[in-house]
Coordinates of C-alpha atoms and ligand atoms in Angstrom, one line a residue:
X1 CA 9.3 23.7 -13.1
X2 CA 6.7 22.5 -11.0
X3 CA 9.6 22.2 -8.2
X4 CA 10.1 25.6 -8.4
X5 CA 6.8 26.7 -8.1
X6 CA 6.2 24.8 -5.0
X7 CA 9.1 26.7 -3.2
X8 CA 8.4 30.4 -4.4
X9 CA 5.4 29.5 -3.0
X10 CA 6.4 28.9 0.6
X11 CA 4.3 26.0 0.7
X12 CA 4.4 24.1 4.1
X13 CA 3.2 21.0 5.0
X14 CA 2.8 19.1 8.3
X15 CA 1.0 16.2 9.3
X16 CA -1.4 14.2 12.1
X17 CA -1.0 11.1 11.4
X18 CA -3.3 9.0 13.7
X19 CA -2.9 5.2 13.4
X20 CA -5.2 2.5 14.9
X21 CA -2.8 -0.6 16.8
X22 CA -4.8 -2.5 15.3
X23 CA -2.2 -5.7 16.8
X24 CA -4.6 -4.9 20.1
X25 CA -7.2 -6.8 21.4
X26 CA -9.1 -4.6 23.4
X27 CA -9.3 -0.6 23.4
X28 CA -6.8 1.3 25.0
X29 CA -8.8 2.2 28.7
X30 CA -11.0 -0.8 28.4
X31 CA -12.1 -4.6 27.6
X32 CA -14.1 -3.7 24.8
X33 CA -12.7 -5.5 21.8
X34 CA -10.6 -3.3 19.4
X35 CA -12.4 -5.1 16.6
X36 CA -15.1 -2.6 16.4
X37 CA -15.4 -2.6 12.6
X38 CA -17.0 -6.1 13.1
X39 CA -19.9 -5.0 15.2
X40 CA -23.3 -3.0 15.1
X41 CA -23.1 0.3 16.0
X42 CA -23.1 1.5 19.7
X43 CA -22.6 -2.4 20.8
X44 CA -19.1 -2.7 22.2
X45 CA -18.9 0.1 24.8
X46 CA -19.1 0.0 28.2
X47 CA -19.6 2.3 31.3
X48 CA -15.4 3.1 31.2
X49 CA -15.6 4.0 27.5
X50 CA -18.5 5.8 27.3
X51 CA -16.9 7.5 30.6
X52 CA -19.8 6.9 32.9
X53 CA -19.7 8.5 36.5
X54 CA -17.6 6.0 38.8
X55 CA -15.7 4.2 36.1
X56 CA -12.2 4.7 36.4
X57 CA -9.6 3.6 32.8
X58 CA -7.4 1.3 33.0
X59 CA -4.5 1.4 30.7
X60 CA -3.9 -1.6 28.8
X61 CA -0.2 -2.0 28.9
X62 CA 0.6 -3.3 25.2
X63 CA -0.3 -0.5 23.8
X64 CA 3.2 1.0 25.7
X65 CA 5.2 -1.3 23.4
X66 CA 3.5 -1.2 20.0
X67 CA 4.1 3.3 20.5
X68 CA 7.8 2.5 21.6
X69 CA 8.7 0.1 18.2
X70 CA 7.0 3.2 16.1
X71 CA 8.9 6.0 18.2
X72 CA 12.0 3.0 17.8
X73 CA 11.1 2.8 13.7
X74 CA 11.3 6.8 13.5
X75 CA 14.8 7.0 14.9
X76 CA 12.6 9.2 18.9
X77 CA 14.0 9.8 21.6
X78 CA 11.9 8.3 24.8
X79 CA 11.9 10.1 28.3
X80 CA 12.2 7.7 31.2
X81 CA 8.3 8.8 32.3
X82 CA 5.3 9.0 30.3
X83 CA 2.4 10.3 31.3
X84 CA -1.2 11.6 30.2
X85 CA -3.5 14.5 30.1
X86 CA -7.2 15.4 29.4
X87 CA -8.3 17.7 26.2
X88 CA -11.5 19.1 27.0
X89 CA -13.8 19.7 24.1
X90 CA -17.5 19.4 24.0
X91 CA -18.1 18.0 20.1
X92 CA -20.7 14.5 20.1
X93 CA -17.6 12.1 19.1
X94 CA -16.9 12.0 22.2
X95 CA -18.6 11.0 25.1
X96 CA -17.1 11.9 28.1
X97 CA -16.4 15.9 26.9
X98 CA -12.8 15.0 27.3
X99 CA -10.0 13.1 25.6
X100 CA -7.4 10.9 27.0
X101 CA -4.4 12.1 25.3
X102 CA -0.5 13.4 25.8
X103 CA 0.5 16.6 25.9
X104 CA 4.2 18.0 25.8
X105 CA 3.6 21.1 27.8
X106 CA 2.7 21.9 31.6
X107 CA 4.4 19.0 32.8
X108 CA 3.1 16.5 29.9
X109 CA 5.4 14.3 28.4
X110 CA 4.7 12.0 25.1
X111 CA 5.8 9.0 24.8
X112 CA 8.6 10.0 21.9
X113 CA 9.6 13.3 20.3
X114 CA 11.8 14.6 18.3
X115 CA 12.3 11.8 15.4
X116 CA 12.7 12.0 11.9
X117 CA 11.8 9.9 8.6
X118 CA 14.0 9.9 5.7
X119 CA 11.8 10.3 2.6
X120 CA 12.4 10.0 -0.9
X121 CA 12.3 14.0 -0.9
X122 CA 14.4 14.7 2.0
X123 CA 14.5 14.5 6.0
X124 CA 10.7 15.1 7.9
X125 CA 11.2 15.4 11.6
X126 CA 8.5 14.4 13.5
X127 CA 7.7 16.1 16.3
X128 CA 6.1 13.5 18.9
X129 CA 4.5 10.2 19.1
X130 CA 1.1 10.5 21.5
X131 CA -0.5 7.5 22.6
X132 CA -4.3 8.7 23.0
X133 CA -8.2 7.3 22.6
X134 CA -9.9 7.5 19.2
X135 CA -13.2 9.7 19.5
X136 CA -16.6 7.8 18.2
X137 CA -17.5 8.4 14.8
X138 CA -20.1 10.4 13.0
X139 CA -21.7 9.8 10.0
X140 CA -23.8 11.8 8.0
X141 CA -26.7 12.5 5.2
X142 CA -24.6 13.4 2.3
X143 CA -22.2 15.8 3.8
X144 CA -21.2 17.7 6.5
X145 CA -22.6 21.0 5.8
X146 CA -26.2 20.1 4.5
X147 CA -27.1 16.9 6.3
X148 CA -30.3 17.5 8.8
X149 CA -28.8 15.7 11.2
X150 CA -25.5 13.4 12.5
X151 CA -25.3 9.9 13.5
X152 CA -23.0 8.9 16.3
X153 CA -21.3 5.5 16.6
X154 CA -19.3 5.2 19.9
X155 CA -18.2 1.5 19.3
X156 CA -14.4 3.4 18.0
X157 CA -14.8 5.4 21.1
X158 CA -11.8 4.6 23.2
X159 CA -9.8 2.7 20.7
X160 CA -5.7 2.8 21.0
X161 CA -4.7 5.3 18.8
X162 CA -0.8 6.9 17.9
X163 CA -1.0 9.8 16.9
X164 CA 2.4 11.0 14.6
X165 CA 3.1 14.5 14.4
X166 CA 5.5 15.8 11.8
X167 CA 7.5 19.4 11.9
X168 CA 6.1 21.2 8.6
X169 CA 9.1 19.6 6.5
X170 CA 6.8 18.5 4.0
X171 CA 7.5 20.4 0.3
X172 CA 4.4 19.5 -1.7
X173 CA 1.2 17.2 -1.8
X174 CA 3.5 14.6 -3.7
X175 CA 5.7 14.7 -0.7
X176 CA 3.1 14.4 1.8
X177 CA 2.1 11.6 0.2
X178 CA 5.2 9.9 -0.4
X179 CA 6.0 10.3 3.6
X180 CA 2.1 8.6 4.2
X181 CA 3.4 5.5 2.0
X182 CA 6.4 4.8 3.5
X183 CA 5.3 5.6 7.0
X184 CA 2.3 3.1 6.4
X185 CA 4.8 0.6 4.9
X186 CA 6.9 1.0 8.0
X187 CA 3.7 0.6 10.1
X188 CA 2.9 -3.0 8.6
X189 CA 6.4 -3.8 8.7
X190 CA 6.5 -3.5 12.8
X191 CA 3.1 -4.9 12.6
X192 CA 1.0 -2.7 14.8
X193 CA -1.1 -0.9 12.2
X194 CA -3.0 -2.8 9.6
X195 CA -2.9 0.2 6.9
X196 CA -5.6 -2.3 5.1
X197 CA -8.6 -1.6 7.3
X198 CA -10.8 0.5 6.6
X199 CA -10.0 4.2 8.9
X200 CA -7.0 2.5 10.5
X201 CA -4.3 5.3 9.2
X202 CA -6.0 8.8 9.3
X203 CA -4.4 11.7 8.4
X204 CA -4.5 15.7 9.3
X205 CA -2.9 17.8 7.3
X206 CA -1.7 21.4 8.1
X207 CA -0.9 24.0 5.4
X208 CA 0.3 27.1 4.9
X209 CA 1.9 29.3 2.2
X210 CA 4.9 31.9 2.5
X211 CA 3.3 34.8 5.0
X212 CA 0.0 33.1 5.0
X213 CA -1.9 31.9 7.8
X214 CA -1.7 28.0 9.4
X215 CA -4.9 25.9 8.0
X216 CA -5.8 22.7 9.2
X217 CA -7.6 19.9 6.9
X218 CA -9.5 17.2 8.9
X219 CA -11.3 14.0 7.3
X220 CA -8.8 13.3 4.9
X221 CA -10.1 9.5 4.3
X222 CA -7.2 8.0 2.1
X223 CA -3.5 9.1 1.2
X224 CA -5.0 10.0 -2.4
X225 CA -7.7 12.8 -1.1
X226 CA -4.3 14.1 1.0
X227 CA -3.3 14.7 -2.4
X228 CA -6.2 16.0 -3.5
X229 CA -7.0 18.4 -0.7
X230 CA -3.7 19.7 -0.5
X231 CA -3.7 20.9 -4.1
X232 CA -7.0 22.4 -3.1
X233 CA -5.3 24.6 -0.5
X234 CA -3.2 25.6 -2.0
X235 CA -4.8 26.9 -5.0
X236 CA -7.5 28.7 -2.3
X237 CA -5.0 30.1 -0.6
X238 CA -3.3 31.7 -3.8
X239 CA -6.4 33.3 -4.8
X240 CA -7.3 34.4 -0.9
X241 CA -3.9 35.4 0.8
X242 CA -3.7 36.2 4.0
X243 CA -6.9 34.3 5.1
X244 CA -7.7 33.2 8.6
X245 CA -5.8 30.7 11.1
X246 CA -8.5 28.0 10.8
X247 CA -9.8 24.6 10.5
X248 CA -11.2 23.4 7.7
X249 CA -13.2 20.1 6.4
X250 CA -12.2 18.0 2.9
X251 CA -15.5 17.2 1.4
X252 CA -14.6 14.4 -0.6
X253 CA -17.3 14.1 -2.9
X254 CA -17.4 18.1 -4.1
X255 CA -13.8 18.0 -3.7
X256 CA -13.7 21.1 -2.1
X257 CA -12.5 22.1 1.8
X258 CA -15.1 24.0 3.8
X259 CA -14.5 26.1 7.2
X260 CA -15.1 24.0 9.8
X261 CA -14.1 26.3 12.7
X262 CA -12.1 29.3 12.9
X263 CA -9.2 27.4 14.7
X264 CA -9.4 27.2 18.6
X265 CA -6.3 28.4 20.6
X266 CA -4.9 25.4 22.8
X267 CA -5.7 27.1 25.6
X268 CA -9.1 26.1 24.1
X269 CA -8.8 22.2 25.0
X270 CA -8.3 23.4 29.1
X271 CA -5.5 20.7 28.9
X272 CA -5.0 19.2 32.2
X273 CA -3.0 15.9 33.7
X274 CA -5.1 12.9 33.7
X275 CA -6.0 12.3 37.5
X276 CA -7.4 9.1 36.6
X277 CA -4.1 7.5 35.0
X278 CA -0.4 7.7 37.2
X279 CA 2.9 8.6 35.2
X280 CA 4.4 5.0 33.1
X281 CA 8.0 4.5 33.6
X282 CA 9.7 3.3 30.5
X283 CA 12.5 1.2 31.5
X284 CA 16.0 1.3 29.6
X285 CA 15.8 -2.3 29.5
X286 CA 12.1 -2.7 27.7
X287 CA 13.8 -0.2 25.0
X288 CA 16.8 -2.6 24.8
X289 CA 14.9 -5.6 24.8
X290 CA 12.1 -4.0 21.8
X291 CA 15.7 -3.2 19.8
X292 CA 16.5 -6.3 19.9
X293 CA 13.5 -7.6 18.4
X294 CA 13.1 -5.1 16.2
X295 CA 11.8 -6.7 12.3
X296 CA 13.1 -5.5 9.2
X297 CA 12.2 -1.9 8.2
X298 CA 12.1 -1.4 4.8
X299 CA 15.0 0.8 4.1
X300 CA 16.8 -2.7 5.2
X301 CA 15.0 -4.6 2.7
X302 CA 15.4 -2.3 0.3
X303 CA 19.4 -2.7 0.4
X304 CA 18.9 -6.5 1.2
X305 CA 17.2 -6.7 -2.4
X306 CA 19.2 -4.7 -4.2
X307 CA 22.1 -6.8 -2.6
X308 CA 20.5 -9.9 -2.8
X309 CA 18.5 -10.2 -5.6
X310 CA 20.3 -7.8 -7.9
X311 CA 17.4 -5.9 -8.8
X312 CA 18.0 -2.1 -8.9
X313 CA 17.4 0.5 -6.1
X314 CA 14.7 2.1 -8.1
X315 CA 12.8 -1.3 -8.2
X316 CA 13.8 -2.1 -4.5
X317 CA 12.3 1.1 -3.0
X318 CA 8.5 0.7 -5.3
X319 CA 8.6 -2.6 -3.8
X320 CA 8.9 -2.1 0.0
X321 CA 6.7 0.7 -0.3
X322 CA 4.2 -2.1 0.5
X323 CA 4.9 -5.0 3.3
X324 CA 2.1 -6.6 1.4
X325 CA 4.1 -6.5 -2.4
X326 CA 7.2 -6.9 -0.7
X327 CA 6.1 -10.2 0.7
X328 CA 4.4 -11.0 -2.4
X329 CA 7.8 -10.5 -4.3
X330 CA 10.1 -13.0 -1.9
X331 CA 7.2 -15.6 -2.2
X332 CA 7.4 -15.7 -5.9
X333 CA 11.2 -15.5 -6.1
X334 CA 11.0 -18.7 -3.8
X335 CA 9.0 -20.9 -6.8
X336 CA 10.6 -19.2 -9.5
X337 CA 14.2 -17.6 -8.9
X338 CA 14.2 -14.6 -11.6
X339 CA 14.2 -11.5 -9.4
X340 CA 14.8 -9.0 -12.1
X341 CA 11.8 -10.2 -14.0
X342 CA 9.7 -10.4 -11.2
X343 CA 10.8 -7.0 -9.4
X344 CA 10.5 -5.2 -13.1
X345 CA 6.3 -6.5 -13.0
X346 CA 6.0 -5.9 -9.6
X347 CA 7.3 -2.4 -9.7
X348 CA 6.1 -1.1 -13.0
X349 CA 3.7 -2.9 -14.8
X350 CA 1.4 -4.3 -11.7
X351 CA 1.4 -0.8 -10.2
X352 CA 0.0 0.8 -13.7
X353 CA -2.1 -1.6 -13.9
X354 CA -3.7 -0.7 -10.4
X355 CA -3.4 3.0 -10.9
X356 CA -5.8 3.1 -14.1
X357 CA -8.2 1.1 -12.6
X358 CA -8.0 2.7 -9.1
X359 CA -7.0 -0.6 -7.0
X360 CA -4.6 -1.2 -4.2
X361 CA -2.0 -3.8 -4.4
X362 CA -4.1 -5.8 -2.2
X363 CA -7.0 -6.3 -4.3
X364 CA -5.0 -7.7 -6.9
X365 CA -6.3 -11.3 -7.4
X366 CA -3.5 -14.0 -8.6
X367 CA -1.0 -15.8 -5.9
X368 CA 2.6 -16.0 -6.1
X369 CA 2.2 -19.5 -7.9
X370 CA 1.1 -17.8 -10.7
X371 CA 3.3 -14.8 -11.4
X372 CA 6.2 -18.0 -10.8
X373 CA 4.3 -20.0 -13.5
X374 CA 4.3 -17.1 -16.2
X375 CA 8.1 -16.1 -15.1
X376 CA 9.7 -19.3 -15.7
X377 CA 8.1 -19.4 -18.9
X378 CA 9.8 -16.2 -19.6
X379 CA 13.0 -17.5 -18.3
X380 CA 13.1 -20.7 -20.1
X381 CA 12.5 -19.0 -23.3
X382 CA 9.6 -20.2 -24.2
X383 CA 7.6 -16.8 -24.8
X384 CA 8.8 -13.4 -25.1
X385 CA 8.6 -10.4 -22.7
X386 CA 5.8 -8.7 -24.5
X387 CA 3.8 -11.8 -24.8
X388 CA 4.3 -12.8 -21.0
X389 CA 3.4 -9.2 -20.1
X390 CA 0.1 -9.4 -22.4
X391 CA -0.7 -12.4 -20.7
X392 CA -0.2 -10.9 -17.1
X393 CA -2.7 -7.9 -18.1
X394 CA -4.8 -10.7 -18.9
X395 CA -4.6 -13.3 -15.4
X396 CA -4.6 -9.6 -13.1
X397 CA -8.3 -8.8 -13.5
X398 CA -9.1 -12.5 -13.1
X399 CA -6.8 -13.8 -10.5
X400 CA -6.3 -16.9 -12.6
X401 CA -3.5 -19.1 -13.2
X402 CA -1.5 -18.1 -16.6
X403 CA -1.5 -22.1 -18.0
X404 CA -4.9 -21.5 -20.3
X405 CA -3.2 -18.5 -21.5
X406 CA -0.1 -20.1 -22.0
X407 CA -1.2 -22.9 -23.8
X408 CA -2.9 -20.8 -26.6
X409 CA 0.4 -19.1 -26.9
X410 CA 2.5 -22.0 -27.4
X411 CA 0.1 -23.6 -29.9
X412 CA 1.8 -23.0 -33.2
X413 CA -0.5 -21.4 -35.9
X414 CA -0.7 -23.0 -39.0
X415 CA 1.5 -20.5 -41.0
X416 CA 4.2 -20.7 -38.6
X417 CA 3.8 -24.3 -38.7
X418 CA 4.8 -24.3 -42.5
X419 CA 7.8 -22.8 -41.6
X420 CA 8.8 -25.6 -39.8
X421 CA 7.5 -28.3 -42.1
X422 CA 10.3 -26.5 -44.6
X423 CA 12.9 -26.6 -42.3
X424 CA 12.0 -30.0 -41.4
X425 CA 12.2 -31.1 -45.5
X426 CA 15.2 -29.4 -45.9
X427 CA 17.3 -30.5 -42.9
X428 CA 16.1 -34.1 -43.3
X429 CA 16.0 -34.8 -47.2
X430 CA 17.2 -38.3 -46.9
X431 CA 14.3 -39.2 -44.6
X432 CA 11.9 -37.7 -46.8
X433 CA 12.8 -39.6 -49.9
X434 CA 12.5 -42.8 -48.1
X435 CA 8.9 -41.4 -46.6
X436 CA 7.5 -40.9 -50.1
X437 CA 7.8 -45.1 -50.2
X438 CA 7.7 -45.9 -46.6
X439 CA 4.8 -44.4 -44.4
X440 CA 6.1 -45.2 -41.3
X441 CA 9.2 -42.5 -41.7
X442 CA 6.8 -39.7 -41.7
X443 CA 6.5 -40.4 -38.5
X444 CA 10.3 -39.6 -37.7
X445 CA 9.4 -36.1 -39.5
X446 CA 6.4 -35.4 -37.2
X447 CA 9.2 -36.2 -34.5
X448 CA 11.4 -33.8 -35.6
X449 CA 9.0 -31.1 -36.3
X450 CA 7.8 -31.5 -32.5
X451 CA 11.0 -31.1 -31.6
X452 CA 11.6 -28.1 -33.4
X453 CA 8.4 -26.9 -32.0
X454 CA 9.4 -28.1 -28.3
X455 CA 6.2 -29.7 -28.2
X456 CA 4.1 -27.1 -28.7
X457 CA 2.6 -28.5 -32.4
X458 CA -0.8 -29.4 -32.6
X459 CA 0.3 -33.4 -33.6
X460 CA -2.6 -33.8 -36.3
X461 CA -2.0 -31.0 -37.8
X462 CA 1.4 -31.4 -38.0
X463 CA 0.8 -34.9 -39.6
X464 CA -1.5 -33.2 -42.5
X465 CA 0.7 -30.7 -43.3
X466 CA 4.0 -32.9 -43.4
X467 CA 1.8 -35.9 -45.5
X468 CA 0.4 -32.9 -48.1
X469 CA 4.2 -31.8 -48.5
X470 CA 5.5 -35.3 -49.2
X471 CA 2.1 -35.8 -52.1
X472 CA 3.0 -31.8 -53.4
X473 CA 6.9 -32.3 -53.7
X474 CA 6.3 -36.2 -55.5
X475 CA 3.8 -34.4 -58.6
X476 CA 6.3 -31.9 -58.5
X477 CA 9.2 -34.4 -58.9
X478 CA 7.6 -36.6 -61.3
X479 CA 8.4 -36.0 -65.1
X480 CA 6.5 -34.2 -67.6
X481 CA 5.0 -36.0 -70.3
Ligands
ZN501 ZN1 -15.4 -0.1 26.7
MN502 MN1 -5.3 13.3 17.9

């Protein structure tokens, strides 16, 4: 139903996905460290970022691989040259009224285009791959539209940015969102962009519906308000058809999109060729040479686990999502070799967990040792699968090891303890004749009561119950008078 909806609707979906290489030391035209989360504001820039008259950028040259293993990752083609290009806008994020960018017109040439991603929902083709500076950032009073005044913090300003930009392929919010996930799992795998920190993987999101005009949403902070925002479009732009070609701001807290700016033409950023920076050549050789080293993605992991570890596709795919849960998975299955059991927390249970309390798999607080402690316990038979799941609800919040829990599990409760007694009696009634005269057998009944216990019998108790059996059965035995 829903399906169906989306496409009478039109609806399409393309995105700006800018990503921080965050494997970088220093910013992209500078020394500055790329660290700038770590630092009070406006205290790492310097006369090149801040673009001060007579400071000339300097391109620092990693940032050329780390863009070639994403454009390599999303199956680009790279032109032999690169080169770069100034967008001229005068907004207080950035200070020199111009960004260092790509462009693929008037002689500007990105360093990848023409891509794709295969998502869970079908092929997205992504346009280009831009290498380009991240503006500073501004903060405000509340929110955009009703705070008195902005604060600027240039220590982002001139930061190594990639910015991703996708063919409007995407079919719904769900899709957009899916593509974020895996694109930001793909990211960690090559290990450029740590999708953990806080800003590091921004998206843009442009929308329109069947006839409509193009609307762009800016300060989409998390993959979850892309969601969010995107349903919010598109419900606007039901009730309003035919609105304005425009950009528009996702105020997170009213959960709402506001105008922005009625969108400026290109022709608007004066684009021009960098005069600062000469053309990169991108040799056939650094291409080969970044193949070769290329890591795991996780579409290959994915088959690798379902042909390794026998866990199914369904199970495979949830994990890799994550780098982070996917590592977490291989680490447990190294202590404790039960895949299935392991892949079927990991990909259900753990997630549902996270989802109603709003948590990412990284916040999650127990170590591999201890999902491996609580699986072999599974494994080995010695609790069931309800009663190992009830005790990982329990160790998640807490980040504790499972033994405590375990322990009150496998300490037999009186009643059940009975049971045992009875078996015990009636298995051994030879031995329980002689105990009646000889004390010391009873202790061959505690020893077989443990052992039908496996050793989980509290061993006093076990003695009083056995001892109170033996007294009960010899009034029972004795003749009447
Ligand atoms: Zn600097
Ligand atoms: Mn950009």
């Amino acid at each position: 139903m829903r399906q169906e909806l989306d496409s009478d609707l039109g609806i399409k979906i393309g995105l700006e996905v800018h990503c921080q290489i965050t494997s970088l030391r220093t910013k992209l035209f500078c020394s500055c460290p790329s660290n700038y989360r770590d630092y009070e504001p406006n205290s790492v820039i310097c006369e090149i970022c801040m673009g001060l008259p007579g400071s000339l950028p300097r391109l620092n040259a990693k940032v050329i691989e780390s863009a070639l293993k994403i454009a390599l990752a999303l199956n680009c083609e790279i032109p032999p040259v690169t080169n770069f290009f100034r967008k001229n806008y005068f907004y207080p994020d950035t200070p020199k009224n111009f960004q260092i960018t790509q462009y693929d017109k008037a002689g500007g040439v990105p360093i990848a285009h023409n891509g794709f991603l295969d998502s869970w929902q079908g092929r997205v083709r992504i346009r280009r791959i831009q290498i380009e500076e991240d503006p500073g950032k501004l903060s405000y009073d509340g929110n955009i539209v009703t705070s008195p005044y902005a604060l600027v913090d240039y220590n982002r300003a001139g930061i190594a940015l990639t910015e991703i930009v996708t063919e409007p392929d995407l079919k719904n919010p769900r899709h957009a969102r899916e593509f974020l996930f895996k694109l930001r799992s793909i990211l960690e795998h090559i290990g450029v962009s740590d999708g953990s920190l806080e800003g590091a993987i921004r998206a843009d999101a442009n929308i329109s519906l069947a006839g409509g005009k193009r609307v762009e949403i800016k300060n989409v902070s998390s993959f979850k308000e892309v969601d969010r925002a995107l349903n919010f479009e598109i419900t606007r732009q039901k009730r309003l058809p035919g609105g304005v070609m425009e950009t528009r701001h996702w105020d997170e807290v009213r959960r709402v999109t506001v105008t922005l700016r009625v969108k400026e033409e290109e022709e608007g950023y004066r684009y021009f060729p960098e005069p600062d920076l000469s053309p990169v050549t991108v040799s056939r050789d650094l291409i080969d040479r970044l193949k070769a080293i290329m890591p795991e993605l996780p579409d290959q992991r994915r088959a690798r686990f379902v042909n390794e570890f026998k866990v199914s596709d369904e199970v495979a795919k949830i994990i890799t999502s994550e780098k982070a849960m996917a590592d977490f998975f291989e680490e447990v299955i190294l202590l404790q070799y039960s895949p299935k059991i392991i892949g079927g927390w990991l990909a259900v249970d753990i997630p549902g967990y996270l989802k109603r309390r709003g948590l990412d798999f990284k916040e999650i607080g127990i170590n591999p040792s201890h999902l491996a402690e609580l699986a072999k316990e599974l494994a080995d038979g010695k609790i069931n699968d309800n009663v190992a799941k009830s005790i990982l609800m329990k160790i998640l919040p807490v980040g504790e090891s499972p033994r405590k829990y375990l322990e009150i599990e496998n300490e037999m409760d009186e009643p059940s303890l009975r049971e045992i007694v009875t078996r015990v009696f009636a298995r051994n009634s030879g031995a329980v004749e002689e105990a009646r005269h000889d004390p010391r057998v009873i202790d061959f009944l505690i020893g077989q009561g443990m052992k039908e216990t496996r050793g989980r019998a509290d061993h006093a108790l076990l003695r009083k119950l056995i001892s109170e059996k033996l007294s009960q059965e010899s009034r029972s035995n004795q003749p009447k008078p």
